[in-house]
mmCIF file of C-alpha atoms in Angstrom:
data_model
loop_
_atom_site.group_PDB
_atom_site.id
_atom_site.type_symbol
_atom_site.label_atom_id
_atom_site.label_comp_id
_atom_site.label_asym_id
_atom_site.label_seq_id
_atom_site.Cartn_x
_atom_site.Cartn_y
_atom_site.Cartn_z
ATOM 1 C CA GLN A 258 -4.751 3.527 -22.252
ATOM 2 C CA GLN A 259 -4.558 0.327 -20.279
ATOM 3 C CA PRO A 260 -1.229 -1.553 -20.378
ATOM 4 C CA VAL A 261 -1.435 -5.042 -21.825
ATOM 5 C CA GLN A 262 -0.072 -7.937 -19.817
ATOM 6 C CA SER A 263 1.000 -11.322 -21.089
ATOM 7 C CA PRO A 264 0.381 -14.104 -20.575
ATOM 8 C CA GLN A 265 -3.205 -13.775 -19.319
ATOM 9 C CA ALA A 266 -2.806 -16.881 -17.198
ATOM 10 C CA VAL A 267 -0.102 -19.398 -16.424
ATOM 11 C CA ILE A 268 0.101 -22.587 -14.391
ATOM 12 C CA LEU A 269 3.450 -23.655 -12.981
ATOM 13 C CA ARG A 270 4.768 -26.374 -10.746
ATOM 14 C CA GLU A 271 6.481 -25.334 -7.567
ATOM 15 C CA GLY A 272 10.110 -24.476 -8.294
ATOM 16 C CA GLU A 273 9.577 -23.395 -11.898
ATOM 17 C CA ASP A 274 10.280 -19.897 -13.188
ATOM 18 C CA ALA A 275 7.827 -17.407 -14.664
ATOM 19 C CA VAL A 276 8.007 -14.176 -16.629
ATOM 20 C CA ILE A 277 5.124 -11.715 -16.795
ATOM 21 C CA ASN A 278 5.231 -8.895 -19.317
ATOM 22 C CA CYS A 279 3.613 -5.471 -19.283
ATOM 23 C CA SER A 280 3.474 -3.317 -22.421
ATOM 24 C CA SER A 281 2.202 0.208 -22.788
ATOM 25 C CA SER A 282 1.383 2.316 -25.834
ATOM 26 C CA LYS A 283 2.244 5.457 -23.854
ATOM 27 C CA ALA A 284 5.624 6.684 -22.682
ATOM 28 C CA LEU A 285 6.263 5.422 -19.182
ATOM 29 C CA TYR A 286 7.774 7.153 -16.209
ATOM 30 C CA SER A 287 7.329 4.370 -13.728
ATOM 31 C CA VAL A 288 5.999 0.843 -13.453
ATOM 32 C CA HIS A 289 4.545 -0.578 -10.267
ATOM 33 C CA TRP A 290 3.990 -4.286 -9.694
ATOM 34 C CA TYR A 291 1.336 -5.716 -7.398
ATOM 35 C CA ARG A 292 0.103 -9.190 -6.490
ATOM 36 C CA GLN A 293 -3.512 -9.722 -5.543
ATOM 37 C CA LYS A 294 -4.892 -12.881 -4.022
ATOM 38 C CA HIS A 295 -8.551 -13.717 -4.381
ATOM 39 C CA GLY A 296 -10.711 -11.525 -2.157
ATOM 40 C CA GLU A 297 -7.758 -9.497 -0.900
ATOM 41 C CA ALA A 298 -6.211 -6.107 -1.638
ATOM 42 C CA PRO A 299 -3.313 -5.743 -4.075
ATOM 43 C CA VAL A 300 0.038 -6.033 -2.316
ATOM 44 C CA PHE A 301 2.894 -3.799 -3.437
ATOM 45 C CA LEU A 302 5.888 -5.710 -4.820
ATOM 46 C CA MET A 303 8.173 -3.101 -6.349
ATOM 47 C CA ILE A 304 8.415 0.105 -8.325
ATOM 48 C CA LEU A 305 10.729 0.808 -11.245
ATOM 49 C CA LEU A 306 11.588 4.178 -12.702
ATOM 50 C CA LYS A 307 12.540 4.935 -16.287
ATOM 51 C CA GLY A 308 16.152 4.191 -17.091
ATOM 52 C CA GLY A 309 16.096 0.422 -17.579
ATOM 53 C CA GLU A 310 16.506 -0.122 -13.869
ATOM 54 C CA GLN A 311 16.227 -3.661 -12.601
ATOM 55 C CA LYS A 312 15.077 -4.325 -9.081
ATOM 56 C CA GLY A 313 14.449 -7.368 -7.010
ATOM 57 C CA HIS A 314 14.012 -8.878 -3.642
ATOM 58 C CA ASP A 315 14.072 -12.502 -2.624
ATOM 59 C CA LYS A 316 13.323 -14.434 -5.826
ATOM 60 C CA ILE A 317 11.191 -11.775 -7.510
ATOM 61 C CA SER A 318 12.798 -9.192 -9.761
ATOM 62 C CA ALA A 319 11.723 -6.860 -12.520
ATOM 63 C CA SER A 320 13.140 -4.863 -15.398
ATOM 64 C CA PHE A 321 11.958 -1.721 -17.155
ATOM 65 C CA ASN A 322 12.786 -0.975 -20.787
ATOM 66 C CA GLU A 323 11.866 2.643 -21.361
ATOM 67 C CA LYS A 324 12.482 2.578 -25.099
ATOM 68 C CA LYS A 325 10.211 -0.401 -25.628
ATOM 69 C CA GLN A 326 7.741 0.903 -23.044
ATOM 70 C CA GLN A 327 7.773 -2.494 -21.412
ATOM 71 C CA SER A 328 8.394 -4.035 -18.048
ATOM 72 C CA SER A 329 8.873 -7.669 -17.118
ATOM 73 C CA LEU A 330 8.432 -9.373 -13.763
ATOM 74 C CA TYR A 331 10.594 -12.436 -13.094
ATOM 75 C CA LEU A 332 9.618 -15.044 -10.523
ATOM 76 C CA THR A 333 12.378 -17.549 -9.831
ATOM 77 C CA ALA A 334 11.896 -20.953 -8.204
ATOM 78 C CA SER A 335 8.225 -20.186 -7.635
ATOM 79 C CA GLN A 336 6.599 -21.026 -4.311
ATOM 80 C CA LEU A 337 2.967 -21.862 -3.577
ATOM 81 C CA SER A 338 2.613 -18.428 -1.972
ATOM 82 C CA TYR A 339 3.315 -16.767 -5.332
ATOM 83 C CA SER A 340 -0.120 -17.757 -6.612
ATOM 84 C CA GLY A 341 -2.406 -14.829 -7.371
ATOM 85 C CA THR A 342 -3.112 -12.239 -10.009
ATOM 86 C CA TYR A 343 -0.269 -9.924 -10.899
ATOM 87 C CA PHE A 344 -0.948 -6.396 -12.064
ATOM 88 C CA CYS A 345 1.392 -3.811 -13.455
ATOM 89 C CA GLY A 346 0.457 -0.190 -12.881
ATOM 90 C CA THR A 347 1.969 2.540 -14.993
ATOM 91 C CA GLY A 348 2.552 6.088 -13.825
ATOM 92 C CA SER A 349 3.418 9.283 -15.610
ATOM 93 C CA ASN A 350 4.620 11.420 -12.730
ATOM 94 C CA PHE A 351 6.710 10.161 -9.875
ATOM 95 C CA GLY A 352 5.584 11.386 -6.497
ATOM 96 C CA ASN A 353 1.814 11.566 -6.536
ATOM 97 C CA GLU A 354 1.091 8.959 -9.111
ATOM 98 C CA LYS A 355 -2.245 8.050 -10.574
ATOM 99 C CA LEU A 356 -1.769 4.497 -11.720
ATOM 100 C CA THR A 357 -3.213 2.893 -14.813
ATOM 101 C CA PHE A 358 -3.387 -0.825 -14.168
ATOM 102 C CA GLY A 359 -2.864 -3.563 -16.704
ATOM 103 C CA THR A 360 -5.138 -6.403 -17.652
ATOM 104 C CA GLY A 361 -3.661 -8.773 -15.071
ATOM 105 C CA THR A 362 -1.917 -12.147 -15.190
ATOM 106 C CA ARG A 363 -3.304 -15.019 -13.154
ATOM 107 C CA LEU A 364 -0.516 -17.218 -11.816
ATOM 108 C CA THR A 365 -1.300 -20.607 -10.320
ATOM 109 C CA ILE A 366 1.445 -22.612 -8.622
ATOM 110 C CA ILE A 367 0.754 -26.287 -8.067
ATOM 111 C CA PRO A 368 2.747 -28.658 -5.829
ATOM 112 C CA GLU B 65 2.833 1.257 11.998
ATOM 113 C CA THR B 66 -0.877 1.111 11.169
ATOM 114 C CA GLY B 67 -1.814 -0.003 7.661
ATOM 115 C CA VAL B 68 -4.561 1.340 5.431
ATOM 116 C CA THR B 69 -8.045 0.611 6.728
ATOM 117 C CA GLN B 70 -11.414 0.907 5.019
ATOM 118 C CA SER B 71 -15.007 0.760 6.155
ATOM 119 C CA PRO B 72 -17.428 -0.787 5.733
ATOM 120 C CA THR B 73 -16.222 -4.144 4.424
ATOM 121 C CA HIS B 74 -19.390 -4.895 2.501
ATOM 122 C CA LEU B 75 -22.365 -2.806 1.501
ATOM 123 C CA ILE B 76 -25.596 -3.488 -0.366
ATOM 124 C CA LYS B 77 -27.477 -0.517 -1.815
ATOM 125 C CA THR B 78 -30.395 0.022 -4.140
ATOM 126 C CA ARG B 79 -30.122 1.783 -7.487
ATOM 127 C CA GLY B 80 -30.550 5.540 -7.059
ATOM 128 C CA GLN B 81 -29.298 5.624 -3.482
ATOM 129 C CA GLN B 82 -26.164 7.344 -2.217
ATOM 130 C CA VAL B 83 -23.184 5.760 -0.460
ATOM 131 C CA THR B 84 -20.153 6.945 1.533
ATOM 132 C CA LEU B 85 -17.029 4.838 1.863
ATOM 133 C CA ARG B 86 -14.236 5.641 4.292
ATOM 134 C CA CYS B 87 -10.475 5.200 4.278
ATOM 135 C CA SER B 88 -7.795 5.788 6.875
ATOM 136 C CA SER B 89 -4.364 6.199 5.384
ATOM 137 C CA GLN B 90 -1.226 4.503 6.612
ATOM 138 C CA SER B 91 0.633 6.373 9.320
ATOM 139 C CA GLY B 92 2.865 9.057 7.790
ATOM 140 C CA HIS B 93 1.124 9.058 4.399
ATOM 141 C CA ASN B 94 -0.404 12.301 3.121
ATOM 142 C CA THR B 95 -1.957 11.201 -0.180
ATOM 143 C CA VAL B 96 -4.976 8.992 -0.774
ATOM 144 C CA SER B 97 -6.017 7.543 -4.122
ATOM 145 C CA TRP B 98 -9.304 5.762 -4.802
ATOM 146 C CA TYR B 99 -9.728 2.941 -7.303
ATOM 147 C CA GLN B 100 -12.684 0.929 -8.545
ATOM 148 C CA GLN B 101 -12.098 -2.734 -9.318
ATOM 149 C CA ALA B 102 -14.763 -4.637 -11.207
ATOM 150 C CA LEU B 103 -14.741 -8.422 -11.008
ATOM 151 C CA GLY B 104 -11.868 -9.896 -13.021
ATOM 152 C CA GLN B 105 -10.435 -6.489 -13.918
ATOM 153 C CA GLY B 106 -7.546 -4.373 -12.740
ATOM 154 C CA PRO B 107 -8.195 -1.380 -10.476
ATOM 155 C CA GLN B 108 -9.323 1.815 -12.250
ATOM 156 C CA PHE B 109 -8.220 5.183 -10.926
ATOM 157 C CA ILE B 110 -11.109 7.346 -9.670
ATOM 158 C CA PHE B 111 -9.333 10.308 -8.062
ATOM 159 C CA GLN B 112 -6.576 11.306 -5.693
ATOM 160 C CA TYR B 113 -6.494 13.637 -2.712
ATOM 161 C CA TYR B 114 -3.473 15.513 -1.436
ATOM 162 C CA ARG B 115 -3.547 18.252 1.193
ATOM 163 C CA GLU B 116 -7.347 18.028 1.280
ATOM 164 C CA GLU B 117 -7.646 18.933 -2.414
ATOM 165 C CA GLU B 118 -8.478 16.748 -5.387
ATOM 166 C CA ASN B 119 -5.209 16.127 -7.207
ATOM 167 C CA GLY B 120 -6.214 14.366 -10.383
ATOM 168 C CA ARG B 121 -9.272 12.483 -11.550
ATOM 169 C CA GLY B 122 -9.866 9.496 -13.779
ATOM 170 C CA ASN B 123 -12.699 8.951 -16.212
ATOM 171 C CA PHE B 124 -15.521 8.935 -13.678
ATOM 172 C CA PRO B 125 -18.640 11.129 -13.656
ATOM 173 C CA PRO B 126 -19.169 13.959 -11.137
ATOM 174 C CA ARG B 127 -21.517 11.810 -9.056
ATOM 175 C CA PHE B 128 -18.288 10.288 -7.726
ATOM 176 C CA SER B 129 -16.878 12.787 -5.253
ATOM 177 C CA GLY B 130 -14.513 12.741 -2.345
ATOM 178 C CA LEU B 131 -13.025 14.466 0.633
ATOM 179 C CA GLN B 132 -9.785 14.375 2.516
ATOM 180 C CA PHE B 133 -9.571 15.433 6.128
ATOM 181 C CA PRO B 134 -6.707 17.112 8.042
ATOM 182 C CA ASN B 135 -5.647 13.727 9.445
ATOM 183 C CA TYR B 136 -5.329 12.510 5.805
ATOM 184 C CA SER B 137 -8.257 10.108 6.045
ATOM 185 C CA SER B 138 -10.642 10.236 3.116
ATOM 186 C CA GLU B 139 -14.191 9.578 1.979
ATOM 187 C CA LEU B 140 -15.579 8.498 -1.359
ATOM 188 C CA ASN B 141 -19.169 9.470 -2.065
ATOM 189 C CA VAL B 142 -21.245 8.079 -4.888
ATOM 190 C CA ASN B 143 -24.649 9.576 -5.696
ATOM 191 C CA ALA B 144 -27.446 8.129 -7.781
ATOM 192 C CA LEU B 145 -26.026 4.619 -7.677
ATOM 193 C CA GLU B 146 -26.205 2.534 -10.827
ATOM 194 C CA LEU B 147 -25.970 -1.244 -11.203
ATOM 195 C CA ASP B 148 -22.550 -0.843 -12.878
ATOM 196 C CA ASP B 149 -21.210 0.777 -9.728
ATOM 197 C CA SER B 150 -21.116 -2.683 -8.148
ATOM 198 C CA ALA B 151 -17.408 -3.305 -7.550
ATOM 199 C CA LEU B 152 -14.610 -3.463 -5.010
ATOM 200 C CA TYR B 153 -13.561 0.049 -4.013
ATOM 201 C CA LEU B 154 -9.961 0.322 -2.957
ATOM 202 C CA CYS B 155 -8.115 3.197 -1.414
ATOM 203 C CA ALA B 156 -4.361 3.455 -1.475
ATOM 204 C CA SER B 157 -2.176 5.745 0.557
ATOM 205 C CA SER B 158 1.237 7.100 -0.299
ATOM 206 C CA THR B 159 3.689 9.862 0.545
ATOM 207 C CA THR B 160 4.710 12.662 -1.783
ATOM 208 C CA GLY B 161 8.057 11.870 -3.353
ATOM 209 C CA LYS B 162 7.723 8.142 -2.820
ATOM 210 C CA GLY B 163 5.834 6.386 -5.560
ATOM 211 C CA GLU B 164 4.700 3.208 -3.846
ATOM 212 C CA GLN B 165 1.026 3.037 -2.925
ATOM 213 C CA TYR B 166 -0.317 0.741 -0.234
ATOM 214 C CA PHE B 167 -3.841 -0.542 -0.583
ATOM 215 C CA GLY B 168 -6.509 -1.055 2.016
ATOM 216 C CA PRO B 169 -8.645 -4.226 2.113
ATOM 217 C CA GLY B 170 -11.409 -2.575 0.078
ATOM 218 C CA THR B 171 -15.163 -2.143 0.352
ATOM 219 C CA ARG B 172 -17.321 -4.503 -1.680
ATOM 220 C CA LEU B 173 -20.323 -2.517 -2.939
ATOM 221 C CA THR B 174 -23.294 -4.314 -4.438
ATOM 222 C CA VAL B 175 -26.023 -2.265 -6.122
ATOM 223 C CA THR B 176 -29.341 -4.021 -6.695
#
C-alpha cells in the first residue's frame, strides 16, 4: 500500500523551516527520500534504515521511527532551490529494493 | 562517472501499438528498476532486473515486459498500448547491497 505523505502542499518563505511526514501501514525496512522538480527526474536525497536512524546533509535531515512506521524529512532555513515535489519511497528489503512511493508533497519556496 | 540515460525523450504512439524504451545504467550499477509515473502521482514500480533476470514485479499486466543486457542496460517493452499507459517512464539503477537508486531523465510516452 502507498505511504501517505503530509502535508500535500506547503508554501514557505526563504529561510523558513519545513517538515514533511511519510506514514506507512506496512512494516518498513527502509525509507528513501527524493526531490523532483517539474519535468525532471527524481533526485536521491537520502536513505534511512530501520532503527530510528537520523541522517542529514547540509540543511536537510530525516528521521525514521520504525515502531510508528513513519519517517520525517526536515528542511532547515529553506532555499529557493528546495522547491519541488518530495517523495518518500519505502522498501522492504535492503539491497535490491523495489520502492513504493508516497503521495508526494509539493514544496514552494518564495523569496 | 556517467549517469543514468534513457531514450527516447518523448514518444507518441497510437492505441494498440507496441513501444520499446531504453535505459543505460550508471557506471558500476548492476540493477535496473523501471517505474511508471502518471501526471501528479508518485512513481509506481513496474519491475526490476538483476543479472539479466526479472527480480520482482509490481502490479502491471504481462504486456509490460523487459530485458537486461550483459552491460546492465535495459529495455522496457509495452504491447497493445492503452490510453492509460500515457505517463513518464523512469528507470533507476542501483548496486546490490546499496539501497540508493538513481533515476534517469525519463521517457514521456503519449498514447493517442
